[in-house]
Amino acid sequence: MSENGGFASRSGIADIEETPKFAPKFSAEGLIPAIVADTGSGKVLMFAWMNAEALEATFATGEAHFFSRSRRRLWKKGESSGEVLKVERVLTDCDQDVILLRVTPQGRGAACHTGRRSCFYREVRRENGAWRLETVGAERLFDPTDVYDENDEPA
Amino acid sequence: MSENGGFASRSGIADIEETPKFAPKFSAEGLIPAIVADTGSGKVLMFAWMNAEALEATFATGEAHFFSRSRRRLWKKGESSGEVLKVERVLTDCDQDVILLRVTPQGRGAACHTGRRSCFYREVRRENGAWRLETVGAERLFDPTDVYDENDEPA
């Protein structure tokens, strides 16, 4: 095992940017940001965090796994809601400190725990110096009160 | 000024998810993750971090600003390369701890400092237990050695 959680170690910038070596940069907490986009529409659906175990589990199963910072554990997206994300492609960025998952949503197609297709259903506006949110594309594909136990954190 | 950098303070979950109040969640370092996607193609172009000042500057100018963690300062994307990102829409997610910028790239259309359209030009593969990166869609729209001084960190 290398010092980078079983992945290649990170050497110079040129090596990281132009290499076929996968040397992801994890934070001090062992996490890397993960963006989830819809393969079909290209739209960004959600954002979460992965650790090395979540990355391994995602490749092992073909379904998106993350690390829940609030629950401090591996989390399979859809484990309670059924809204599993089938992973088509996994990409990383130039400096290998972000993961991008291209997915096909299963279940009802609601990646957001609020029952919406995408977590990004509100636009930020600034008018006369005041900030506000405007709801856009916010149709719910399920009612979260039907899906999650009240003691259960959404997944 | 509220305790949340001039933005609304964060109260209960229901309030954060279904409110028109913009109450972004900044990390202990005052940062929020920012995903950048192309308005035209929908594709994810890059990922960076914003602080309250970068968010303000983005709205004031209509051009994407971030916080450079390595240089510890506000950073206008394209300030040295000319690859400015015109911001069409700013969105936030259900729990308001991520920003999504929908942009139209200016200049040569290369959001990545390596000269590529997107920072996500490599796919992560796992074969026989080994990890490797495969380059995809990696055409360069500029040569970074022509654009950045050797003493200048890419922007």
PDB file of C-alpha atoms in Angstrom:
ATOM      1  CA  MET A   1       0.000   0.000   0.000  1.00  0.00           C
ATOM      2  CA  SER A   2       1.328   3.435  -0.883  1.00  0.00           C
ATOM      3  CA  GLU A   3       0.860   6.424   1.404  1.00  0.00           C
ATOM      4  CA  ASN A   4      -2.045   7.534  -0.851  1.00  0.00           C
ATOM      5  CA  GLY A   5      -4.613   4.947   0.238  1.00  0.00           C
ATOM      6  CA  GLY A   6      -3.568   2.309  -2.287  1.00  0.00           C
ATOM      7  CA  PHE A   7      -3.482   4.762  -5.209  1.00  0.00           C
ATOM      8  CA  ALA A   8      -0.388   6.125  -6.950  1.00  0.00           C
ATOM      9  CA  SER A   9       1.531   8.701  -4.932  1.00  0.00           C
ATOM     10  CA  ARG A  10       1.431  12.324  -6.088  1.00  0.00           C
ATOM     11  CA  SER A  11       4.699  13.662  -7.476  1.00  0.00           C
ATOM     12  CA  GLY A  12       5.239  16.714  -9.754  1.00  0.00           C
ATOM     13  CA  ILE A  13       2.485  18.798 -11.403  1.00  0.00           C
ATOM     14  CA  ALA A  14       3.285  17.665 -14.956  1.00  0.00           C
ATOM     15  CA  ASP A  15       3.108  14.081 -13.806  1.00  0.00           C
ATOM     16  CA  ILE A  16      -0.283  14.601 -12.172  1.00  0.00           C
ATOM     17  CA  GLU A  17      -1.794  16.463 -15.135  1.00  0.00           C
ATOM     18  CA  GLU A  18      -0.575  14.321 -18.024  1.00  0.00           C
ATOM     19  CA  THR A  19      -0.124  10.922 -16.494  1.00  0.00           C
ATOM     20  CA  PRO A  20      -2.093   7.698 -16.884  1.00  0.00           C
ATOM     21  CA  LYS A  21      -1.405   7.137 -13.168  1.00  0.00           C
ATOM     22  CA  PHE A  22      -4.443   7.618 -10.955  1.00  0.00           C
ATOM     23  CA  ALA A  23      -3.206   9.560  -7.935  1.00  0.00           C
ATOM     24  CA  PRO A  24      -6.291  11.189  -6.415  1.00  0.00           C
ATOM     25  CA  LYS A  25      -5.779  13.915  -3.846  1.00  0.00           C
ATOM     26  CA  PHE A  26      -7.696  13.231  -0.654  1.00  0.00           C
ATOM     27  CA  SER A  27      -8.182  15.896   2.000  1.00  0.00           C
ATOM     28  CA  ALA A  28      -6.728  15.556   5.490  1.00  0.00           C
ATOM     29  CA  GLU A  29     -10.007  13.759   6.336  1.00  0.00           C
ATOM     30  CA  GLY A  30      -9.418  11.315   3.460  1.00  0.00           C
ATOM     31  CA  LEU A  31     -12.138  12.812   1.249  1.00  0.00           C
ATOM     32  CA  ILE A  32     -12.376  13.987  -2.364  1.00  0.00           C
ATOM     33  CA  PRO A  33     -15.250  16.078  -3.810  1.00  0.00           C
ATOM     34  CA  ALA A  34     -17.519  14.188  -6.215  1.00  0.00           C
ATOM     35  CA  ILE A  35     -19.756  15.852  -8.796  1.00  0.00           C
ATOM     36  CA  VAL A  36     -22.586  13.745 -10.213  1.00  0.00           C
ATOM     37  CA  ALA A  37     -23.903  14.515 -13.706  1.00  0.00           C
ATOM     38  CA  ASP A  38     -26.615  12.827 -15.773  1.00  0.00           C
ATOM     39  CA  THR A  39     -25.175  10.948 -18.754  1.00  0.00           C
ATOM     40  CA  GLY A  40     -28.279  11.612 -20.823  1.00  0.00           C
ATOM     41  CA  SER A  41     -28.935  15.315 -20.235  1.00  0.00           C
ATOM     42  CA  GLY A  42     -25.429  16.250 -19.062  1.00  0.00           C
ATOM     43  CA  LYS A  43     -27.033  18.118 -16.145  1.00  0.00           C
ATOM     44  CA  VAL A  44     -25.404  18.295 -12.748  1.00  0.00           C
ATOM     45  CA  LEU A  45     -27.567  16.287 -10.341  1.00  0.00           C
ATOM     46  CA  MET A  46     -25.791  16.403  -6.991  1.00  0.00           C
ATOM     47  CA  PHE A  47     -22.523  16.829  -5.163  1.00  0.00           C
ATOM     48  CA  ALA A  48     -21.098  14.642  -2.398  1.00  0.00           C
ATOM     49  CA  TRP A  49     -17.809  13.388  -0.961  1.00  0.00           C
ATOM     50  CA  MET A  50     -15.982  10.125  -1.536  1.00  0.00           C
ATOM     51  CA  ASN A  51     -13.235   8.398   0.395  1.00  0.00           C
ATOM     52  CA  ALA A  52     -11.033   5.612  -0.970  1.00  0.00           C
ATOM     53  CA  GLU A  53     -13.583   3.011   0.185  1.00  0.00           C
ATOM     54  CA  ALA A  54     -16.444   4.785  -1.643  1.00  0.00           C
ATOM     55  CA  LEU A  55     -14.373   4.908  -4.818  1.00  0.00           C
ATOM     56  CA  GLU A  56     -13.593   1.189  -4.523  1.00  0.00           C
ATOM     57  CA  ALA A  57     -17.249   0.334  -3.826  1.00  0.00           C
ATOM     58  CA  THR A  58     -18.415   2.421  -6.792  1.00  0.00           C
ATOM     59  CA  PHE A  59     -16.121   0.524  -9.157  1.00  0.00           C
ATOM     60  CA  ALA A  60     -16.908  -2.840  -7.567  1.00  0.00           C
ATOM     61  CA  THR A  61     -20.687  -2.423  -7.918  1.00  0.00           C
ATOM     62  CA  GLY A  62     -21.170   0.083 -10.777  1.00  0.00           C
ATOM     63  CA  GLU A  63     -23.390   2.073  -8.414  1.00  0.00           C
ATOM     64  CA  ALA A  64     -22.490   5.391  -6.802  1.00  0.00           C
ATOM     65  CA  HIS A  65     -21.195   5.206  -3.236  1.00  0.00           C
ATOM     66  CA  PHE A  66     -20.155   8.185  -1.139  1.00  0.00           C
ATOM     67  CA  PHE A  67     -18.902   8.946   2.332  1.00  0.00           C
ATOM     68  CA  SER A  68     -21.512  10.551   4.563  1.00  0.00           C
ATOM     69  CA  ARG A  69     -19.788  13.219   6.620  1.00  0.00           C
ATOM     70  CA  SER A  70     -22.746  13.495   9.015  1.00  0.00           C
ATOM     71  CA  ARG A  71     -23.088   9.748   9.576  1.00  0.00           C
ATOM     72  CA  ARG A  72     -19.328   9.047   9.314  1.00  0.00           C
ATOM     73  CA  ARG A  73     -19.854   6.005   7.140  1.00  0.00           C
ATOM     74  CA  LEU A  74     -19.914   4.618   3.623  1.00  0.00           C
ATOM     75  CA  TRP A  75     -23.207   5.444   1.989  1.00  0.00           C
ATOM     76  CA  LYS A  76     -24.714   3.827  -1.080  1.00  0.00           C
ATOM     77  CA  LYS A  77     -26.804   6.459  -2.818  1.00  0.00           C
ATOM     78  CA  GLY A  78     -30.372   5.154  -2.877  1.00  0.00           C
ATOM     79  CA  GLU A  79     -29.891   2.630  -0.066  1.00  0.00           C
ATOM     80  CA  SER A  80     -33.084   3.825   1.629  1.00  0.00           C
ATOM     81  CA  SER A  81     -34.887   5.651  -1.213  1.00  0.00           C
ATOM     82  CA  GLY A  82     -34.177   3.213  -4.057  1.00  0.00           C
ATOM     83  CA  GLU A  83     -32.834   6.141  -6.075  1.00  0.00           C
ATOM     84  CA  VAL A  84     -29.651   4.306  -7.024  1.00  0.00           C
ATOM     85  CA  LEU A  85     -27.262   5.926  -9.494  1.00  0.00           C
ATOM     86  CA  LYS A  86     -25.856   3.603 -12.155  1.00  0.00           C
ATOM     87  CA  VAL A  87     -22.336   4.801 -12.934  1.00  0.00           C
ATOM     88  CA  GLU A  88     -21.432   4.949 -16.610  1.00  0.00           C
ATOM     89  CA  ARG A  89     -18.103   6.771 -16.401  1.00  0.00           C
ATOM     90  CA  VAL A  90     -15.810   8.131 -13.724  1.00  0.00           C
ATOM     91  CA  LEU A  91     -13.568  11.077 -14.599  1.00  0.00           C
ATOM     92  CA  THR A  92     -11.042  13.148 -12.719  1.00  0.00           C
ATOM     93  CA  ASP A  93      -9.778  16.666 -13.282  1.00  0.00           C
ATOM     94  CA  CYS A  94      -6.374  18.086 -14.253  1.00  0.00           C
ATOM     95  CA  ASP A  95      -4.964  18.059 -10.734  1.00  0.00           C
ATOM     96  CA  GLN A  96      -6.821  14.915  -9.678  1.00  0.00           C
ATOM     97  CA  ASP A  97      -8.524  16.492  -6.699  1.00  0.00           C
ATOM     98  CA  VAL A  98     -12.121  16.131  -7.914  1.00  0.00           C
ATOM     99  CA  ILE A  99     -14.150  13.156  -9.197  1.00  0.00           C
ATOM    100  CA  LEU A 100     -16.924  13.455 -11.794  1.00  0.00           C
ATOM    101  CA  LEU A 101     -19.425  10.607 -12.037  1.00  0.00           C
ATOM    102  CA  ARG A 102     -21.547  10.309 -15.168  1.00  0.00           C
ATOM    103  CA  VAL A 103     -24.612   8.358 -14.134  1.00  0.00           C
ATOM    104  CA  THR A 104     -28.001   7.071 -15.200  1.00  0.00           C
ATOM    105  CA  PRO A 105     -30.450   7.568 -12.338  1.00  0.00           C
ATOM    106  CA  GLN A 106     -32.516   4.493 -11.480  1.00  0.00           C
ATOM    107  CA  GLY A 107     -35.757   4.345  -9.470  1.00  0.00           C
ATOM    108  CA  ARG A 108     -37.921   7.378 -10.084  1.00  0.00           C
ATOM    109  CA  GLY A 109     -34.967   9.372 -11.346  1.00  0.00           C
ATOM    110  CA  ALA A 110     -34.802  11.712  -8.378  1.00  0.00           C
ATOM    111  CA  ALA A 111     -31.178  12.193  -7.346  1.00  0.00           C
ATOM    112  CA  CYS A 112     -32.156  14.747  -4.689  1.00  0.00           C
ATOM    113  CA  HIS A 113     -33.439  13.551  -1.308  1.00  0.00           C
ATOM    114  CA  THR A 114     -36.178  16.213  -1.587  1.00  0.00           C
ATOM    115  CA  GLY A 115     -37.664  14.120  -4.412  1.00  0.00           C
ATOM    116  CA  ARG A 116     -36.388  16.321  -7.233  1.00  0.00           C
ATOM    117  CA  ARG A 117     -34.425  15.229 -10.280  1.00  0.00           C
ATOM    118  CA  SER A 118     -31.469  17.451  -9.321  1.00  0.00           C
ATOM    119  CA  CYS A 119     -30.348  19.069  -6.070  1.00  0.00           C
ATOM    120  CA  PHE A 120     -29.827  22.314  -7.986  1.00  0.00           C
ATOM    121  CA  TYR A 121     -33.451  23.498  -8.119  1.00  0.00           C
ATOM    122  CA  ARG A 122     -32.864  27.050  -6.948  1.00  0.00           C
ATOM    123  CA  GLU A 123     -31.228  29.957  -8.688  1.00  0.00           C
ATOM    124  CA  VAL A 124     -29.359  32.588  -6.668  1.00  0.00           C
ATOM    125  CA  ARG A 125     -30.440  36.118  -7.508  1.00  0.00           C
ATOM    126  CA  ARG A 126     -29.118  39.454  -6.402  1.00  0.00           C
ATOM    127  CA  GLU A 127     -31.450  42.405  -6.714  1.00  0.00           C
ATOM    128  CA  ASN A 128     -30.860  45.851  -5.219  1.00  0.00           C
ATOM    129  CA  GLY A 129     -28.150  44.459  -3.006  1.00  0.00           C
ATOM    130  CA  ALA A 130     -30.389  41.721  -1.576  1.00  0.00           C
ATOM    131  CA  TRP A 131     -29.845  38.001  -2.096  1.00  0.00           C
ATOM    132  CA  ARG A 132     -32.706  35.620  -2.732  1.00  0.00           C
ATOM    133  CA  LEU A 133     -33.367  32.169  -4.162  1.00  0.00           C
ATOM    134  CA  GLU A 134     -35.784  31.490  -6.979  1.00  0.00           C
ATOM    135  CA  THR A 135     -37.091  27.974  -7.446  1.00  0.00           C
ATOM    136  CA  VAL A 136     -36.544  26.500 -10.927  1.00  0.00           C
ATOM    137  CA  GLY A 137     -37.272  23.010 -12.305  1.00  0.00           C
ATOM    138  CA  ALA A 138     -38.452  21.864  -8.899  1.00  0.00           C
ATOM    139  CA  GLU A 139     -41.017  19.239  -9.799  1.00  0.00           C
ATOM    140  CA  ARG A 140     -40.952  16.436  -7.235  1.00  0.00           C
ATOM    141  CA  LEU A 141     -40.811  12.849  -8.501  1.00  0.00           C
ATOM    142  CA  PHE A 142     -41.522  11.530  -5.023  1.00  0.00           C
ATOM    143  CA  ASP A 143     -42.698  12.836  -1.680  1.00  0.00           C
ATOM    144  CA  PRO A 144     -39.805  12.517   0.759  1.00  0.00           C
ATOM    145  CA  THR A 145     -42.192  11.937   3.678  1.00  0.00           C
ATOM    146  CA  ASP A 146     -43.276   8.706   1.949  1.00  0.00           C
ATOM    147  CA  VAL A 147     -39.711   7.535   1.434  1.00  0.00           C
ATOM    148  CA  TYR A 148     -37.650   8.249   4.502  1.00  0.00           C
ATOM    149  CA  ASP A 149     -38.306   7.269   8.103  1.00  0.00           C
ATOM    150  CA  GLU A 150     -38.318  10.241  10.365  1.00  0.00           C
ATOM    151  CA  ASN A 151     -35.309   8.792  12.192  1.00  0.00           C
ATOM    152  CA  ASP A 152     -33.512   7.979   9.006  1.00  0.00           C
ATOM    153  CA  GLU A 153     -31.247  10.483   7.381  1.00  0.00           C
ATOM    154  CA  PRO A 154     -32.043  10.718   3.654  1.00  0.00           C
ATOM    155  CA  ALA A 155     -29.900   8.594   1.349  1.00  0.00           C
TER     156      ALA A 155
ATOM    157  CA  MET B   1     -23.971  41.862   9.064  1.00  0.00           C
ATOM    158  CA  SER B   2     -25.131  38.429  10.163  1.00  0.00           C
ATOM    159  CA  GLU B   3     -22.716  35.771  11.408  1.00  0.00           C
ATOM    160  CA  ASN B   4     -22.879  34.142   7.935  1.00  0.00           C
ATOM    161  CA  GLY B   5     -20.746  36.650   6.003  1.00  0.00           C
ATOM    162  CA  GLY B   6     -23.620  38.993   5.150  1.00  0.00           C
ATOM    163  CA  PHE B   7     -25.903  36.169   3.990  1.00  0.00           C
ATOM    164  CA  ALA B   8     -28.971  34.814   5.797  1.00  0.00           C
ATOM    165  CA  SER B   9     -28.164  32.686   8.821  1.00  0.00           C
ATOM    166  CA  ARG B  10     -28.805  28.944   8.623  1.00  0.00           C
ATOM    167  CA  SER B  11     -31.660  27.663  10.759  1.00  0.00           C
ATOM    168  CA  GLY B  12     -33.602  24.376  10.400  1.00  0.00           C
ATOM    169  CA  ILE B  13     -33.298  21.908   7.501  1.00  0.00           C
ATOM    170  CA  ALA B  14     -36.771  22.588   6.079  1.00  0.00           C
ATOM    171  CA  ASP B  15     -35.983  26.275   6.061  1.00  0.00           C
ATOM    172  CA  ILE B  16     -32.712  25.740   4.200  1.00  0.00           C
ATOM    173  CA  GLU B  17     -34.189  23.372   1.601  1.00  0.00           C
ATOM    174  CA  GLU B  18     -37.422  25.169   0.742  1.00  0.00           C
ATOM    175  CA  THR B  19     -36.666  28.780   1.480  1.00  0.00           C
ATOM    176  CA  PRO B  20     -36.126  31.762  -0.807  1.00  0.00           C
ATOM    177  CA  LYS B  21     -33.472  32.891   1.704  1.00  0.00           C
ATOM    178  CA  PHE B  22     -29.931  32.497   0.465  1.00  0.00           C
ATOM    179  CA  ALA B  23     -27.975  31.076   3.399  1.00  0.00           C
ATOM    180  CA  PRO B  24     -24.866  29.447   1.903  1.00  0.00           C
ATOM    181  CA  LYS B  25     -22.819  27.145   4.109  1.00  0.00           C
ATOM    182  CA  PHE B  26     -19.173  28.126   4.162  1.00  0.00           C
ATOM    183  CA  SER B  27     -16.506  25.817   5.587  1.00  0.00           C
ATOM    184  CA  ALA B  28     -14.447  26.754   8.626  1.00  0.00           C
ATOM    185  CA  GLU B  29     -12.055  28.393   6.124  1.00  0.00           C
ATOM    186  CA  GLY B  30     -14.953  30.456   4.715  1.00  0.00           C
ATOM    187  CA  LEU B  31     -15.151  28.465   1.470  1.00  0.00           C
ATOM    188  CA  ILE B  32     -17.927  26.797  -0.525  1.00  0.00           C
ATOM    189  CA  PRO B  33     -17.368  24.331  -3.412  1.00  0.00           C
ATOM    190  CA  ALA B  34     -18.230  25.705  -6.862  1.00  0.00           C
ATOM    191  CA  ILE B  35     -18.996  23.520  -9.879  1.00  0.00           C
ATOM    192  CA  VAL B  36     -18.740  25.197 -13.293  1.00  0.00           C
ATOM    193  CA  ALA B  37     -20.846  23.870 -16.181  1.00  0.00           C
ATOM    194  CA  ASP B  38     -21.164  25.055 -19.775  1.00  0.00           C
ATOM    195  CA  THR B  39     -24.572  26.601 -20.488  1.00  0.00           C
ATOM    196  CA  GLY B  40     -24.476  25.423 -24.091  1.00  0.00           C
ATOM    197  CA  SER B  41     -23.374  21.808 -23.799  1.00  0.00           C
ATOM    198  CA  GLY B  42     -24.283  21.307 -20.132  1.00  0.00           C
ATOM    199  CA  LYS B  43     -20.860  19.734 -19.589  1.00  0.00           C
ATOM    200  CA  VAL B  44     -18.937  20.153 -16.368  1.00  0.00           C
ATOM    201  CA  LEU B  45     -15.882  22.302 -17.124  1.00  0.00           C
ATOM    202  CA  MET B  46     -14.105  22.789 -13.828  1.00  0.00           C
ATOM    203  CA  PHE B  47     -14.373  22.856 -10.056  1.00  0.00           C
ATOM    204  CA  ALA B  48     -13.047  25.505  -7.678  1.00  0.00           C
ATOM    205  CA  TRP B  49     -13.786  27.180  -4.355  1.00  0.00           C
ATOM    206  CA  MET B  50     -15.512  30.468  -3.603  1.00  0.00           C
ATOM    207  CA  ASN B  51     -15.572  32.630  -0.517  1.00  0.00           C
ATOM    208  CA  ALA B  52     -18.139  35.368   0.177  1.00  0.00           C
ATOM    209  CA  GLU B  53     -15.964  37.902  -1.666  1.00  0.00           C
ATOM    210  CA  ALA B  54     -15.739  35.686  -4.780  1.00  0.00           C
ATOM    211  CA  LEU B  55     -19.510  35.279  -4.776  1.00  0.00           C
ATOM    212  CA  GLU B  56     -19.973  39.045  -4.483  1.00  0.00           C
ATOM    213  CA  ALA B  57     -17.425  39.724  -7.253  1.00  0.00           C
ATOM    214  CA  THR B  58     -19.075  37.152  -9.542  1.00  0.00           C
ATOM    215  CA  PHE B  59     -22.456  38.869  -9.193  1.00  0.00           C
ATOM    216  CA  ALA B  60     -20.950  42.375  -9.455  1.00  0.00           C
ATOM    217  CA  THR B  61     -19.092  41.619 -12.719  1.00  0.00           C
ATOM    218  CA  GLY B  62     -21.019  38.739 -14.316  1.00  0.00           C
ATOM    219  CA  GLU B  63     -17.671  36.920 -14.593  1.00  0.00           C
ATOM    220  CA  ALA B  64     -16.598  33.927 -12.502  1.00  0.00           C
ATOM    221  CA  HIS B  65     -14.384  34.690  -9.518  1.00  0.00           C
ATOM    222  CA  PHE B  66     -13.006  32.127  -7.111  1.00  0.00           C
ATOM    223  CA  PHE B  67     -10.768  31.943  -4.079  1.00  0.00           C
ATOM    224  CA  SER B  68      -7.349  30.471  -4.790  1.00  0.00           C
ATOM    225  CA  ARG B  69      -6.401  28.256  -1.889  1.00  0.00           C
ATOM    226  CA  SER B  70      -2.752  28.070  -3.001  1.00  0.00           C
ATOM    227  CA  ARG B  71      -2.371  31.841  -3.474  1.00  0.00           C
ATOM    228  CA  ARG B  72      -4.741  32.747  -0.610  1.00  0.00           C
ATOM    229  CA  ARG B  73      -6.488  35.434  -2.637  1.00  0.00           C
ATOM    230  CA  LEU B  74      -9.473  36.314  -4.816  1.00  0.00           C
ATOM    231  CA  TRP B  75      -8.912  35.036  -8.315  1.00  0.00           C
ATOM    232  CA  LYS B  76     -10.737  36.113 -11.447  1.00  0.00           C
ATOM    233  CA  LYS B  77     -10.810  33.115 -13.765  1.00  0.00           C
ATOM    234  CA  GLY B  78      -8.966  34.142 -16.928  1.00  0.00           C
ATOM    235  CA  GLU B  79      -7.097  37.051 -15.343  1.00  0.00           C
ATOM    236  CA  SER B  80      -3.837  35.880 -16.910  1.00  0.00           C
ATOM    237  CA  SER B  81      -5.039  33.551 -19.680  1.00  0.00           C
ATOM    238  CA  GLY B  82      -7.971  35.614 -20.987  1.00  0.00           C
ATOM    239  CA  GLU B  83     -10.167  32.529 -20.572  1.00  0.00           C
ATOM    240  CA  VAL B  84     -12.869  34.444 -18.709  1.00  0.00           C
ATOM    241  CA  LEU B  85     -16.130  32.665 -17.852  1.00  0.00           C
ATOM    242  CA  LYS B  86     -19.278  34.714 -18.471  1.00  0.00           C
ATOM    243  CA  VAL B  87     -21.790  33.683 -15.819  1.00  0.00           C
ATOM    244  CA  GLU B  88     -25.330  33.083 -17.039  1.00  0.00           C
ATOM    245  CA  ARG B  89     -26.877  31.566 -13.928  1.00  0.00           C
ATOM    246  CA  VAL B  90     -25.852  30.767 -10.378  1.00  0.00           C
ATOM    247  CA  LEU B  91     -27.598  27.903  -8.599  1.00  0.00           C
ATOM    248  CA  THR B  92     -27.289  26.304  -5.197  1.00  0.00           C
ATOM    249  CA  ASP B  93     -28.200  22.835  -3.966  1.00  0.00           C
ATOM    250  CA  CYS B  94     -30.793  21.554  -1.487  1.00  0.00           C
ATOM    251  CA  ASP B  95     -28.674  22.152   1.594  1.00  0.00           C
ATOM    252  CA  GLN B  96     -27.006  25.268   0.198  1.00  0.00           C
ATOM    253  CA  ASP B  97     -23.472  24.022   0.635  1.00  0.00           C
ATOM    254  CA  VAL B  98     -22.497  23.946  -3.058  1.00  0.00           C
ATOM    255  CA  ILE B  99     -22.650  26.551  -5.836  1.00  0.00           C
ATOM    256  CA  LEU B 100     -23.226  25.690  -9.506  1.00  0.00           C
ATOM    257  CA  LEU B 101     -22.249  28.293 -12.108  1.00  0.00           C
ATOM    258  CA  ARG B 102     -23.680  27.996 -15.597  1.00  0.00           C
ATOM    259  CA  VAL B 103     -21.261  29.839 -17.858  1.00  0.00           C
ATOM    260  CA  THR B 104     -20.349  30.694 -21.411  1.00  0.00           C
ATOM    261  CA  PRO B 105     -16.577  30.429 -21.807  1.00  0.00           C
ATOM    262  CA  GLN B 106     -14.944  33.439 -23.477  1.00  0.00           C
ATOM    263  CA  GLY B 107     -11.499  33.623 -25.093  1.00  0.00           C
ATOM    264  CA  ARG B 108     -10.548  30.376 -26.791  1.00  0.00           C
ATOM    265  CA  GLY B 109     -13.084  28.450 -24.763  1.00  0.00           C
ATOM    266  CA  ALA B 110     -10.558  26.570 -22.673  1.00  0.00           C
ATOM    267  CA  ALA B 111     -11.682  26.504 -19.063  1.00  0.00           C
ATOM    268  CA  CYS B 112      -8.764  24.282 -18.065  1.00  0.00           C
ATOM    269  CA  HIS B 113      -5.347  25.817 -17.437  1.00  0.00           C
ATOM    270  CA  THR B 114      -3.848  22.962 -19.490  1.00  0.00           C
ATOM    271  CA  GLY B 115      -5.522  24.518 -22.543  1.00  0.00           C
ATOM    272  CA  ARG B 116      -8.381  22.069 -22.707  1.00  0.00           C
ATOM    273  CA  ARG B 117     -12.090  22.852 -22.903  1.00  0.00           C
ATOM    274  CA  SER B 118     -12.779  21.012 -19.634  1.00  0.00           C
ATOM    275  CA  CYS B 119     -10.596  19.942 -16.710  1.00  0.00           C
ATOM    276  CA  PHE B 120     -12.237  16.506 -16.896  1.00  0.00           C
ATOM    277  CA  TYR B 121     -10.237  15.068 -19.805  1.00  0.00           C
ATOM    278  CA  ARG B 122      -9.329  11.752 -18.169  1.00  0.00           C
ATOM    279  CA  GLU B 123     -11.453   8.764 -17.359  1.00  0.00           C
ATOM    280  CA  VAL B 124     -10.645   6.577 -14.363  1.00  0.00           C
ATOM    281  CA  ARG B 125     -10.487   2.886 -15.231  1.00  0.00           C
ATOM    282  CA  ARG B 126     -10.057  -0.164 -13.089  1.00  0.00           C
ATOM    283  CA  GLU B 127      -8.797  -3.296 -14.766  1.00  0.00           C
ATOM    284  CA  ASN B 128      -7.633  -6.458 -13.002  1.00  0.00           C
ATOM    285  CA  GLY B 129      -7.415  -4.578  -9.745  1.00  0.00           C
ATOM    286  CA  ALA B 130      -5.188  -1.839 -11.186  1.00  0.00           C
ATOM    287  CA  TRP B 131      -6.195   1.806 -11.523  1.00  0.00           C
ATOM    288  CA  ARG B 132      -5.297   3.885 -14.562  1.00  0.00           C
ATOM    289  CA  LEU B 133      -6.379   7.045 -16.367  1.00  0.00           C
ATOM    290  CA  GLU B 134      -7.408   7.147 -19.985  1.00  0.00           C
ATOM    291  CA  THR B 135      -7.314  10.456 -21.811  1.00  0.00           C
ATOM    292  CA  VAL B 136     -10.613  11.466 -23.459  1.00  0.00           C
ATOM    293  CA  GLY B 137     -11.583  14.685 -25.307  1.00  0.00           C
ATOM    294  CA  ALA B 138      -8.216  16.195 -24.556  1.00  0.00           C
ATOM    295  CA  GLU B 139      -7.705  18.486 -27.548  1.00  0.00           C
ATOM    296  CA  ARG B 140      -5.835  21.616 -26.480  1.00  0.00           C
ATOM    297  CA  LEU B 141      -7.233  24.980 -27.552  1.00  0.00           C
ATOM    298  CA  PHE B 142      -4.047  26.720 -26.439  1.00  0.00           C
ATOM    299  CA  ASP B 143      -0.537  25.810 -25.402  1.00  0.00           C
ATOM    300  CA  PRO B 144      -0.148  26.673 -21.725  1.00  0.00           C
ATOM    301  CA  THR B 145       3.555  27.470 -22.180  1.00  0.00           C
ATOM    302  CA  ASP B 146       2.499  30.357 -24.469  1.00  0.00           C
ATOM    303  CA  VAL B 147      -0.015  31.692 -21.982  1.00  0.00           C
ATOM    304  CA  TYR B 148       1.434  31.577 -18.492  1.00  0.00           C
ATOM    305  CA  ASP B 149       4.716  33.009 -17.216  1.00  0.00           C
ATOM    306  CA  GLU B 150       6.806  30.361 -15.581  1.00  0.00           C
ATOM    307  CA  ASN B 151       6.522  32.301 -12.304  1.00  0.00           C
ATOM    308  CA  ASP B 152       2.816  32.761 -12.681  1.00  0.00           C
ATOM    309  CA  GLU B 153       0.418  30.233 -11.326  1.00  0.00           C
ATOM    310  CA  PRO B 154      -2.209  29.397 -13.979  1.00  0.00           C
ATOM    311  CA  ALA B 155      -5.470  31.356 -13.758  1.00  0.00           C
TER     312      ALA B 155
END
